[in-house]
Structure formats: structure tokens, C-alpha cells
Short mmCIF file of C-alpha atoms (C1' of nucleotides) in Angstrom, two decimals:
data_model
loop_
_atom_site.label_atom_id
_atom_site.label_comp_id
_atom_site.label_asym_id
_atom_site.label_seq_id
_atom_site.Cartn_x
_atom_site.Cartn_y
_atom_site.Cartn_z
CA UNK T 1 3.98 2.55 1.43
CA UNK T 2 0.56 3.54 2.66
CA UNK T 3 -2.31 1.01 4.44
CA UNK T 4 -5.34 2.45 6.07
CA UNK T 5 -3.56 4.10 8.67
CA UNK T 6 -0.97 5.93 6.67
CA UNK T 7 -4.17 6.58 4.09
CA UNK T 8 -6.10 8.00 7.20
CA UNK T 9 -3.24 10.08 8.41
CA UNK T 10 -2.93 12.00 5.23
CA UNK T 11 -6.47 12.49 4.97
CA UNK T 12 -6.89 13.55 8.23
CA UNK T 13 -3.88 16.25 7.41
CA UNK T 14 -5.19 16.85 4.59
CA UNK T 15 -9.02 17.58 5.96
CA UNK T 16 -7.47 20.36 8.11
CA UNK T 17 -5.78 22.18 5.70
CA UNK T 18 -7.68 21.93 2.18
CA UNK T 19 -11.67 22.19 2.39
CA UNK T 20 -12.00 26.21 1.13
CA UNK T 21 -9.26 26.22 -1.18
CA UNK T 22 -9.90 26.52 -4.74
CA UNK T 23 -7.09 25.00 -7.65
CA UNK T 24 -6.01 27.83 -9.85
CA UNK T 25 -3.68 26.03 -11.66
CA UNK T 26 -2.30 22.37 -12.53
CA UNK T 27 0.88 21.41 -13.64
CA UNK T 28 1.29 17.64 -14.96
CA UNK T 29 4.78 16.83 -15.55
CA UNK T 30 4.13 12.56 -15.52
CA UNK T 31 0.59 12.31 -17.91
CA UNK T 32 0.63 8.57 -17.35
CA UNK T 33 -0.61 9.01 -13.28
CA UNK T 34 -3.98 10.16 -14.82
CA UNK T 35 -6.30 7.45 -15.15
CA UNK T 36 -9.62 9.33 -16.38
CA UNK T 37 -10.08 11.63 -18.29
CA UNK T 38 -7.66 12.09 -20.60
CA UNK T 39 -4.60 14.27 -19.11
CA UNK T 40 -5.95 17.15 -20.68
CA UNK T 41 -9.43 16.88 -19.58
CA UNK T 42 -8.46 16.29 -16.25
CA UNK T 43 -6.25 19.47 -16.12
CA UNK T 44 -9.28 21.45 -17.63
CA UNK T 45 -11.88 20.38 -15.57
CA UNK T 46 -10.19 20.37 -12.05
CA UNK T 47 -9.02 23.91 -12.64
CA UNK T 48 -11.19 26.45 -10.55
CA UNK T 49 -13.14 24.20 -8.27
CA UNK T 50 -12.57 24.07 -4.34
CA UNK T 51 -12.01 21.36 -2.17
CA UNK T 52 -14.71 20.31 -0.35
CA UNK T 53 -13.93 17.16 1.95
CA UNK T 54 -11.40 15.16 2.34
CA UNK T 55 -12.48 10.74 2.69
CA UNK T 56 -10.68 8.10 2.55
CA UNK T 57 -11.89 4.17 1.08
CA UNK T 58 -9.76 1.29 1.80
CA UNK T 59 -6.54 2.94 0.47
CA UNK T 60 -7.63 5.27 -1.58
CA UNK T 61 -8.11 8.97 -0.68
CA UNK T 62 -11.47 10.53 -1.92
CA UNK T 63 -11.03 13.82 -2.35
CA UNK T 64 -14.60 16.02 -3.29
CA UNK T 65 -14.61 18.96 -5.06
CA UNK T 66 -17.05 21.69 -6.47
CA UNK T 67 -19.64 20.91 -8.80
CA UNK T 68 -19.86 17.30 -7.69
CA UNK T 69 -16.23 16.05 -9.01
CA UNK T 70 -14.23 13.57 -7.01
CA UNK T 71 -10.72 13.49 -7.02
CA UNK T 72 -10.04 9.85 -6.24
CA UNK T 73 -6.01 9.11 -5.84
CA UNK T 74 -4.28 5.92 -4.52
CA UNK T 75 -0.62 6.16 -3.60
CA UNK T 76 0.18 2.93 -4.04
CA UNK T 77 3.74 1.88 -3.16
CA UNK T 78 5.46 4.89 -2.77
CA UNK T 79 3.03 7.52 -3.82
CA UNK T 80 3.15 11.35 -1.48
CA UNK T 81 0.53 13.53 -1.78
CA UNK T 82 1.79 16.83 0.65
CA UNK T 83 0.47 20.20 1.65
CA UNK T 84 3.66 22.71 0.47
CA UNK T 85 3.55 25.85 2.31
CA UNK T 86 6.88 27.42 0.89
CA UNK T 87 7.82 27.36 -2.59
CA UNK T 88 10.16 24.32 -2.65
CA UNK T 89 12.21 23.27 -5.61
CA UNK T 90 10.52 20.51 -7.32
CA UNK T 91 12.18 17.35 -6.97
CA UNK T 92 12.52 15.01 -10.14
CA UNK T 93 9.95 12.63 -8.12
CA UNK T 94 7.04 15.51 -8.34
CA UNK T 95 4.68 14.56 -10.87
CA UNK T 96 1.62 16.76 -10.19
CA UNK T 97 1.01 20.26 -8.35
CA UNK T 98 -1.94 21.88 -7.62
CA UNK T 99 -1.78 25.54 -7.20
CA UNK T 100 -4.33 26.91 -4.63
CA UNK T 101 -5.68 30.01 -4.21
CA UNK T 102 -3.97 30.83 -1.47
CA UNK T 103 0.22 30.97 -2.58
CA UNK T 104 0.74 27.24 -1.72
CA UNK T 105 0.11 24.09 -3.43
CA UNK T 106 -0.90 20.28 -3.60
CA UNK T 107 1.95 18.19 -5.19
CA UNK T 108 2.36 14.70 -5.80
CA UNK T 109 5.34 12.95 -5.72
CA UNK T 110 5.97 9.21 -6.42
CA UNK T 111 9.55 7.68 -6.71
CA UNK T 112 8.16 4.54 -8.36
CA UNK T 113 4.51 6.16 -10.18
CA UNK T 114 2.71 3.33 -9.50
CA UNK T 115 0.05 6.21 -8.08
CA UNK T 116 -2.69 6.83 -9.67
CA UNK T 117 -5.34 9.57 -10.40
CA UNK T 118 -9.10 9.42 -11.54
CA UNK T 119 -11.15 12.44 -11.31
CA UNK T 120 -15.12 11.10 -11.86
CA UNK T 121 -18.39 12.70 -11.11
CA UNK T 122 -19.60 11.72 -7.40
CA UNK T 123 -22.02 9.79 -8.60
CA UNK T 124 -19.75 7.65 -11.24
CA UNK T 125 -16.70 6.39 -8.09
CA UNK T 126 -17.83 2.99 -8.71
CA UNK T 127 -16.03 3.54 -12.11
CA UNK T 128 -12.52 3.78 -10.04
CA UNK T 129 -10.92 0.58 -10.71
CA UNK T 130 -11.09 -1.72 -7.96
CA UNK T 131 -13.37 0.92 -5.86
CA UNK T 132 -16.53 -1.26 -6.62
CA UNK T 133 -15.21 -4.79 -5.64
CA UNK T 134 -13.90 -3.22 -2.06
CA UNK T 135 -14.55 -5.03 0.59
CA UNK T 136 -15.52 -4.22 4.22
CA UNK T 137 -13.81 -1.52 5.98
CA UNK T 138 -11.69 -2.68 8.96
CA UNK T 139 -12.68 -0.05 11.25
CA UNK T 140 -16.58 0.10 10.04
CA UNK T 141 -19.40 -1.03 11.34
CA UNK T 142 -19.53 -4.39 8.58
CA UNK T 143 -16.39 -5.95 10.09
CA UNK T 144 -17.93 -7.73 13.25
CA UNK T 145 -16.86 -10.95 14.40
CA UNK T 146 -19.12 -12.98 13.52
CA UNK T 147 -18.97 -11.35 9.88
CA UNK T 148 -15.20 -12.66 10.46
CA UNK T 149 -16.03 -15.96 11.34
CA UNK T 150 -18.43 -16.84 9.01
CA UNK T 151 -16.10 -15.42 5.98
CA UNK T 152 -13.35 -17.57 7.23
CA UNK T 153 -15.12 -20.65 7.34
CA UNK T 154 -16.22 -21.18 3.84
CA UNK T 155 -12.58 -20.24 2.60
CA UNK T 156 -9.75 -22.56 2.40
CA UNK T 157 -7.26 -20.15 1.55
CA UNK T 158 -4.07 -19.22 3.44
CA UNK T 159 -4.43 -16.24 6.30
CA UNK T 160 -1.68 -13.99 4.90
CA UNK T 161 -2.88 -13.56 1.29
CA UNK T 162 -6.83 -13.60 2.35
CA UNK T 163 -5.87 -10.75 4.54
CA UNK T 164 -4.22 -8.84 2.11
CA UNK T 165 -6.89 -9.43 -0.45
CA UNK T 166 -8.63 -6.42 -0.72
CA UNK T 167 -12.16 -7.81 -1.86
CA UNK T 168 -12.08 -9.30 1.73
CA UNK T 169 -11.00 -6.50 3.76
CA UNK T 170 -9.78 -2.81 2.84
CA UNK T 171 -7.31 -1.36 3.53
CA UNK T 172 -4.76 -4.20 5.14
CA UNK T 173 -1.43 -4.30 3.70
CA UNK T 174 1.86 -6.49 4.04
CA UNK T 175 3.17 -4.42 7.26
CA UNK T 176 -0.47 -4.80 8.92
CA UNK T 177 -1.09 -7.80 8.20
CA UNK T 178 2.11 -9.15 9.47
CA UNK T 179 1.48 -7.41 13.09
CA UNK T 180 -1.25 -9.02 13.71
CA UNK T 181 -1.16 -12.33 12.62
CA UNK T 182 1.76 -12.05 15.23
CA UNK T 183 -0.16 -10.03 17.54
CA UNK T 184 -3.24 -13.45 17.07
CA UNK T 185 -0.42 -16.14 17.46
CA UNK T 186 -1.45 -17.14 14.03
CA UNK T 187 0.58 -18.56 11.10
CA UNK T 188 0.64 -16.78 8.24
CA UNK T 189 0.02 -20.13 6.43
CA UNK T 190 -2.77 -21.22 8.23
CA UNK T 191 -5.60 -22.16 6.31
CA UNK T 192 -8.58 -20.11 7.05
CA UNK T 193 -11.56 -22.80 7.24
CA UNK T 194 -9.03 -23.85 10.59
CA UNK T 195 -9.25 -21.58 12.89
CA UNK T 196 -11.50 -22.37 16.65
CA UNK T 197 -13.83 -19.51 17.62
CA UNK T 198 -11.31 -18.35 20.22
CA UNK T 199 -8.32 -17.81 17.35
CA UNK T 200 -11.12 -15.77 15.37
CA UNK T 201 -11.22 -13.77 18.16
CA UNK T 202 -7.71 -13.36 18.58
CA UNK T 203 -7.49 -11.93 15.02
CA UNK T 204 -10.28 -9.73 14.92
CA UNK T 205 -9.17 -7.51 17.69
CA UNK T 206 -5.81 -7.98 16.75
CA UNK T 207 -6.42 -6.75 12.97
CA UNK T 208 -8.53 -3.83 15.07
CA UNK T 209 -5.66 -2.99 17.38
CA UNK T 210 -3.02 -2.53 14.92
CA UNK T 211 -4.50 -0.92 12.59
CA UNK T 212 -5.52 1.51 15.85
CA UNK T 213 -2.40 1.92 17.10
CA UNK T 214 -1.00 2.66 13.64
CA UNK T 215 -3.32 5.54 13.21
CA UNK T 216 -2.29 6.82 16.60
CA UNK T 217 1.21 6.60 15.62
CA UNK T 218 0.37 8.61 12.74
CA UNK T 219 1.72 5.42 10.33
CA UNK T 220 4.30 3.65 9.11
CA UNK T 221 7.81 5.07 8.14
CA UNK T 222 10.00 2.43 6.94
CA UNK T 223 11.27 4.24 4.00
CA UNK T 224 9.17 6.71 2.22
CA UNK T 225 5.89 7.23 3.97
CA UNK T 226 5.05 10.81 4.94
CA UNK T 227 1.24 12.19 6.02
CA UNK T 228 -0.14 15.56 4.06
CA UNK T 229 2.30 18.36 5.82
CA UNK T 230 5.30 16.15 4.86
CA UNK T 231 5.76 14.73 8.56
CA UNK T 232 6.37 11.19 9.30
CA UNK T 233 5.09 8.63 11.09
CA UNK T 234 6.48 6.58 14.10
CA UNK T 235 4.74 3.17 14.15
CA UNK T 236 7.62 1.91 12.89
CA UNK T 237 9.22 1.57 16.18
CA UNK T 238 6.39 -0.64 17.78
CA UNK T 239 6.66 -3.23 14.83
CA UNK T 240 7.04 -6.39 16.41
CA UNK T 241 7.73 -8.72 12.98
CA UNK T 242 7.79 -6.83 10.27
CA UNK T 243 11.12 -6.74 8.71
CA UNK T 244 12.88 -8.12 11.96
CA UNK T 245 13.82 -11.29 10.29
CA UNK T 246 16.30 -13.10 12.67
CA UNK T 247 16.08 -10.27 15.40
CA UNK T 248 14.37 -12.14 18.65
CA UNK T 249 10.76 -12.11 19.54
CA UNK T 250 9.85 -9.58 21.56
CA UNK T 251 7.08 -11.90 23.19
CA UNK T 252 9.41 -15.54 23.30
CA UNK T 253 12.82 -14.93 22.25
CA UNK T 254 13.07 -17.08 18.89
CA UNK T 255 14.32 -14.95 15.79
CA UNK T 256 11.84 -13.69 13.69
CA UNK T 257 11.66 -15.51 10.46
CA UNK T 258 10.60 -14.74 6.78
CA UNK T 259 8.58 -16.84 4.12
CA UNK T 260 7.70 -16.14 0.85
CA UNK T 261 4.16 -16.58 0.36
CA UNK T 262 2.75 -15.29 -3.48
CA UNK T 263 5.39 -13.20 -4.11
CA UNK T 264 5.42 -11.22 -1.03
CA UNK T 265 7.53 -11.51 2.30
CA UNK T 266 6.09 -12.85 5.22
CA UNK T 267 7.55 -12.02 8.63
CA UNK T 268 6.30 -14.65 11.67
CA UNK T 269 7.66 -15.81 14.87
CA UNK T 270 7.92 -19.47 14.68
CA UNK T 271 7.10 -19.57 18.39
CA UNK T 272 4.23 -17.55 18.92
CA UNK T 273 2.53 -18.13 15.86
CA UNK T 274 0.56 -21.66 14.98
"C1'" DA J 1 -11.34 -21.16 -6.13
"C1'" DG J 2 -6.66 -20.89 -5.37
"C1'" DT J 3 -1.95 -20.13 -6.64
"C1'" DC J 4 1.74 -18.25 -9.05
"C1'" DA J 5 4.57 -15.27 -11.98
"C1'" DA J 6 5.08 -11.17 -14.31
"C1'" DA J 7 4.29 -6.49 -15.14
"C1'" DC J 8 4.30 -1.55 -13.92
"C1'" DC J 9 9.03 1.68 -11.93
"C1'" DT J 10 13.18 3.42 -9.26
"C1'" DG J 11 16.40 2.93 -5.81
"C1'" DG J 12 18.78 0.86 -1.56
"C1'" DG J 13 21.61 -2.61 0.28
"C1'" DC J 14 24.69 -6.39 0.08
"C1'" DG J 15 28.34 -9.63 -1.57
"C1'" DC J 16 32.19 -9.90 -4.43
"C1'" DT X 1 33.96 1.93 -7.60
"C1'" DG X 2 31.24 -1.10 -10.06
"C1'" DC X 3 28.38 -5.17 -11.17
"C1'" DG X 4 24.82 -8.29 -10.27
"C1'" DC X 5 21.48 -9.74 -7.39
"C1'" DC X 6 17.56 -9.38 -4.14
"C1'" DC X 7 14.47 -6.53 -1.87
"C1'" DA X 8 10.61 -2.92 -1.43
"C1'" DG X 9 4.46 -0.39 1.92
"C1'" DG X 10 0.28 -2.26 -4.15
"C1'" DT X 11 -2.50 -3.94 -7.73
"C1'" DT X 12 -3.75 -6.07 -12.18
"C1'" DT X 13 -3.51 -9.59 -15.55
"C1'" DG X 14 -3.12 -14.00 -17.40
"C1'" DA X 15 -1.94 -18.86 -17.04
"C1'" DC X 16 -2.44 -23.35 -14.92
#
DNA sequence: AGTCAAACCTGGGCGC
DNA sequence: TGCGCCCAGGTTTGAC
């Protein structure tokens, strides 16, 4: 499920509503989702402190707390982490709930639980796995074009797994990365070492762009994405390739193929894209 | 360095 | 209805 811009969306929701609110209570039904400390430990120590600030890394959400925790959580594939104002029945998919202060709660749900947990002293996030290799952020000040250019150059690797690499850039994912490649007129399978200065262009803003307009769509709902109140997004009706294999190009006509490139689906128009 | 497959999980959709 | 297959927004690991 969630790229930057669904990440950003729930921590944006989630900013509004839980800086003030102190965690009176845990309830871990799924231990394995708790990457450090132990389950118990975590439970123990994240009862009674209050949310500070609510951040967001690449993909994963960087919650701070009291007494200089940091709740760091990455949703992975189909990971929801949701505000719940009413008392809802808990649906076998809930794996964690946080009860506030304040009646309502924090839960977690994940259909798959590939999500993950790691609560860490501020100054020990490094420790998160794969927090210390990250690489730029998209939307930062790093990512300039000529950063772009010169990181494409000494690479010979194809465009649509470099961009999904997340050592390279944080925060892109297959959906993302698929929009603009289309939105550059760039083959997923070009090479990266191949592209003129005007094609570098074409992707930087493009890579900008979506991942703009996907924040101001408040993300991507293809299945099971939903921000931090439980709404969801509507980029998905200004996809132009993703999952539109054989549907025509919005931009030339020609069907929208698919390729498999290292184990994940590719979606390109074989028209617009060289 | 680059490429690939498999693993972690559950469920949806499709053909037969 | 049911079975078998492929697909799924992510990431890590290990092999070549």
C-alpha cells in the first residue's frame, strides 16, 4: 500500500489529532509486528508517555514520544495505522491498539503483517533497519537535478528498479514510480547511464509532480490504503499506467502494457515511453 | 554492481 | 461451489 504520499497523508492526519495524548494502555494481539524491544518491553515502556510529533522518513512514520522514545512504524504492504473515535469491534486484521487518555484509541491493522514496529530512544533511529541506508528524500532539499543527473550517470542499472531502490531515493514505490516514468516518456527498462540532460529533466519534475499530486489527492486507494481517520484517498482516479494494462493511453491511444521486471509489474505505454 | 528468486502473509480475481 | 493459478502498494536475504 503506502509510498510517500500515502505515508505523508497519515502523518499529516495523524499530526492533527495525536500530539497531547498520552497511551494508557496497549493491547498486542500479533507479538511478531514488534521489532525492538522485546513485545513485553515495548508494551511496558510505551505505556504512559504522550505523543509528541508526528514525522515521517521515506516510508516510515516517526512517531516521538515523552521521555525521548520514538515510535518508528512502517506499514509496509498493507499495514493501517487509524485514529478510532468510537469503540469499534476489532476486526481479526487489528493487531495493536493504543488506548489514549482521552476514550479513543490508536490501532493497527494489517491484513498481510508485513508492518512493523520499533520503539528506540531518539537518539538510537539509526538502529531501525533500513532507516540508516535511506536515501534522499524526494521532496527535500538533497534531490536537485543535478544531484539526479550525476547519480544516473555512473549507474548502469535499469530506471524502474533504481527508482524503487530505496538507498537511491525514499519513499518511491511501484505505483509512483510507474506514473512518472510515463509522465517522463521514459522506459521502464532504460538504462540509467542513457539518458540526455533534457530526459533527466523530464524525470525529475515528473518524480516531483506525482508524488505532489498524490499528496494532494490525499494517496492512493487501489485496495486497502486508508490515511489516520480511516478516510481514503482518490489519486487513484488520475493514474495514467498503473494497473491499466491494455486500457488505451490517455496521452496516444496504444494500450497500456505490463512487464515483469525483478519480480514486480511494470506498467508503460509502448508509445510514449522510450 | 547488478539481477533474480524466495521468503514473510492473506485474500481477490479469473479460468475451468 | 471449488480448485488451482496468478496477482498484490514492501523489504530482506542469499545465490550467481
Amino acid at each position: 500500500m503506502p509510498e510517500l504520499p500515502e505515508v505523508e497523508t497519515v502523518k499529516s492526519t495523524l499530526q492533527e489529532r495525536l500530539p497531547g495524548l498520552t497511551i494508557c494502555g496497549v493491547d498486542l494481539y500479533l507479538p511478531k509486528i514488534i521489532q525492538t524491544p522485546s513485545p513485553e518491553e515495548f508494551c511496558r515502556q510505551v505505556a504512559g508517555k504522550t505523543f509528541l510529533d508526528v514525522g515521517r522518513r521515506g516510508k516510515y512514520l516517526l512517531i516521538s514520544l515523552s521521555r525521548g522514545l520514538m515510535l518508528v512504524v512502517h506499514l509496509r504492504m498493507t499495514g493501517q495505522l487509524v485514529y478510532t473515535v468510537t469503540d469499534e469491534s476489532r476486526s481479526k486484521y487489528t493487531h495493536l491498539i493504543f488506548h489514549l487518555n482521552n476514550g479513543h484509541q490508536l490501532r493497527f491493522a494489517d491484513m498481510r503483517q508485513f508492518g512493523r514496529f520499533w520503539l528506540v530512544p531518539e537518539a538510537d533511529i539509526q538502529a531501525v533497519k533500513g532507516m540508516k541506508s535511506l536515501g534522499v528524500e524526494p521532496l527535500g532539499s538533497e534531490f536537485t537535478l543535478n544531484f539526479l543527473e550525476k547519480e544516473l550517470k555512473t549507474r548502469r542499472t535499469r530506471l524502474k528498479p533504481l527508482l524503487l531502490d530505496q538507498t537511491f531515493i525514499a519513499g518511491l514505490g511501484n505505483i509512483y514510480v510507474d506514473e512518472a516514468l510515463h509522465r517522463a516518456g521514459l522506459h521502464p527498462l532504460r538504462p540509467a547511464n542513457t539518458l540526455n540532460p533534457r530526459e533527466v529533466g523530464a524525470l525529475f519534475r515528473a518524480i516531483r509532480e506525482v508524488l505532489e499530486e498524490g499528496i494532494a489527492g490525499r494517496g492512493t486507494s487501489v485496495r486497502d490504503y486508508v490515511d489516520g481517520t480511516g478516510q481514503a484517498g482518490t489519486f487513484q482516479e488520475k493514474l495514467r499506467v498503473y494497473r491499466r494494462s491494455g486500457r488505451p493511453c490517455i496521452q496516444c491511444g496504444k494500450p497500456i502494457e505490463r512487464l515483469r521486471i525483478g519480480g514486480r509489474s511494470a506498467y508503460f505505454c509502448p508509445g510514449c515511453q522510450r
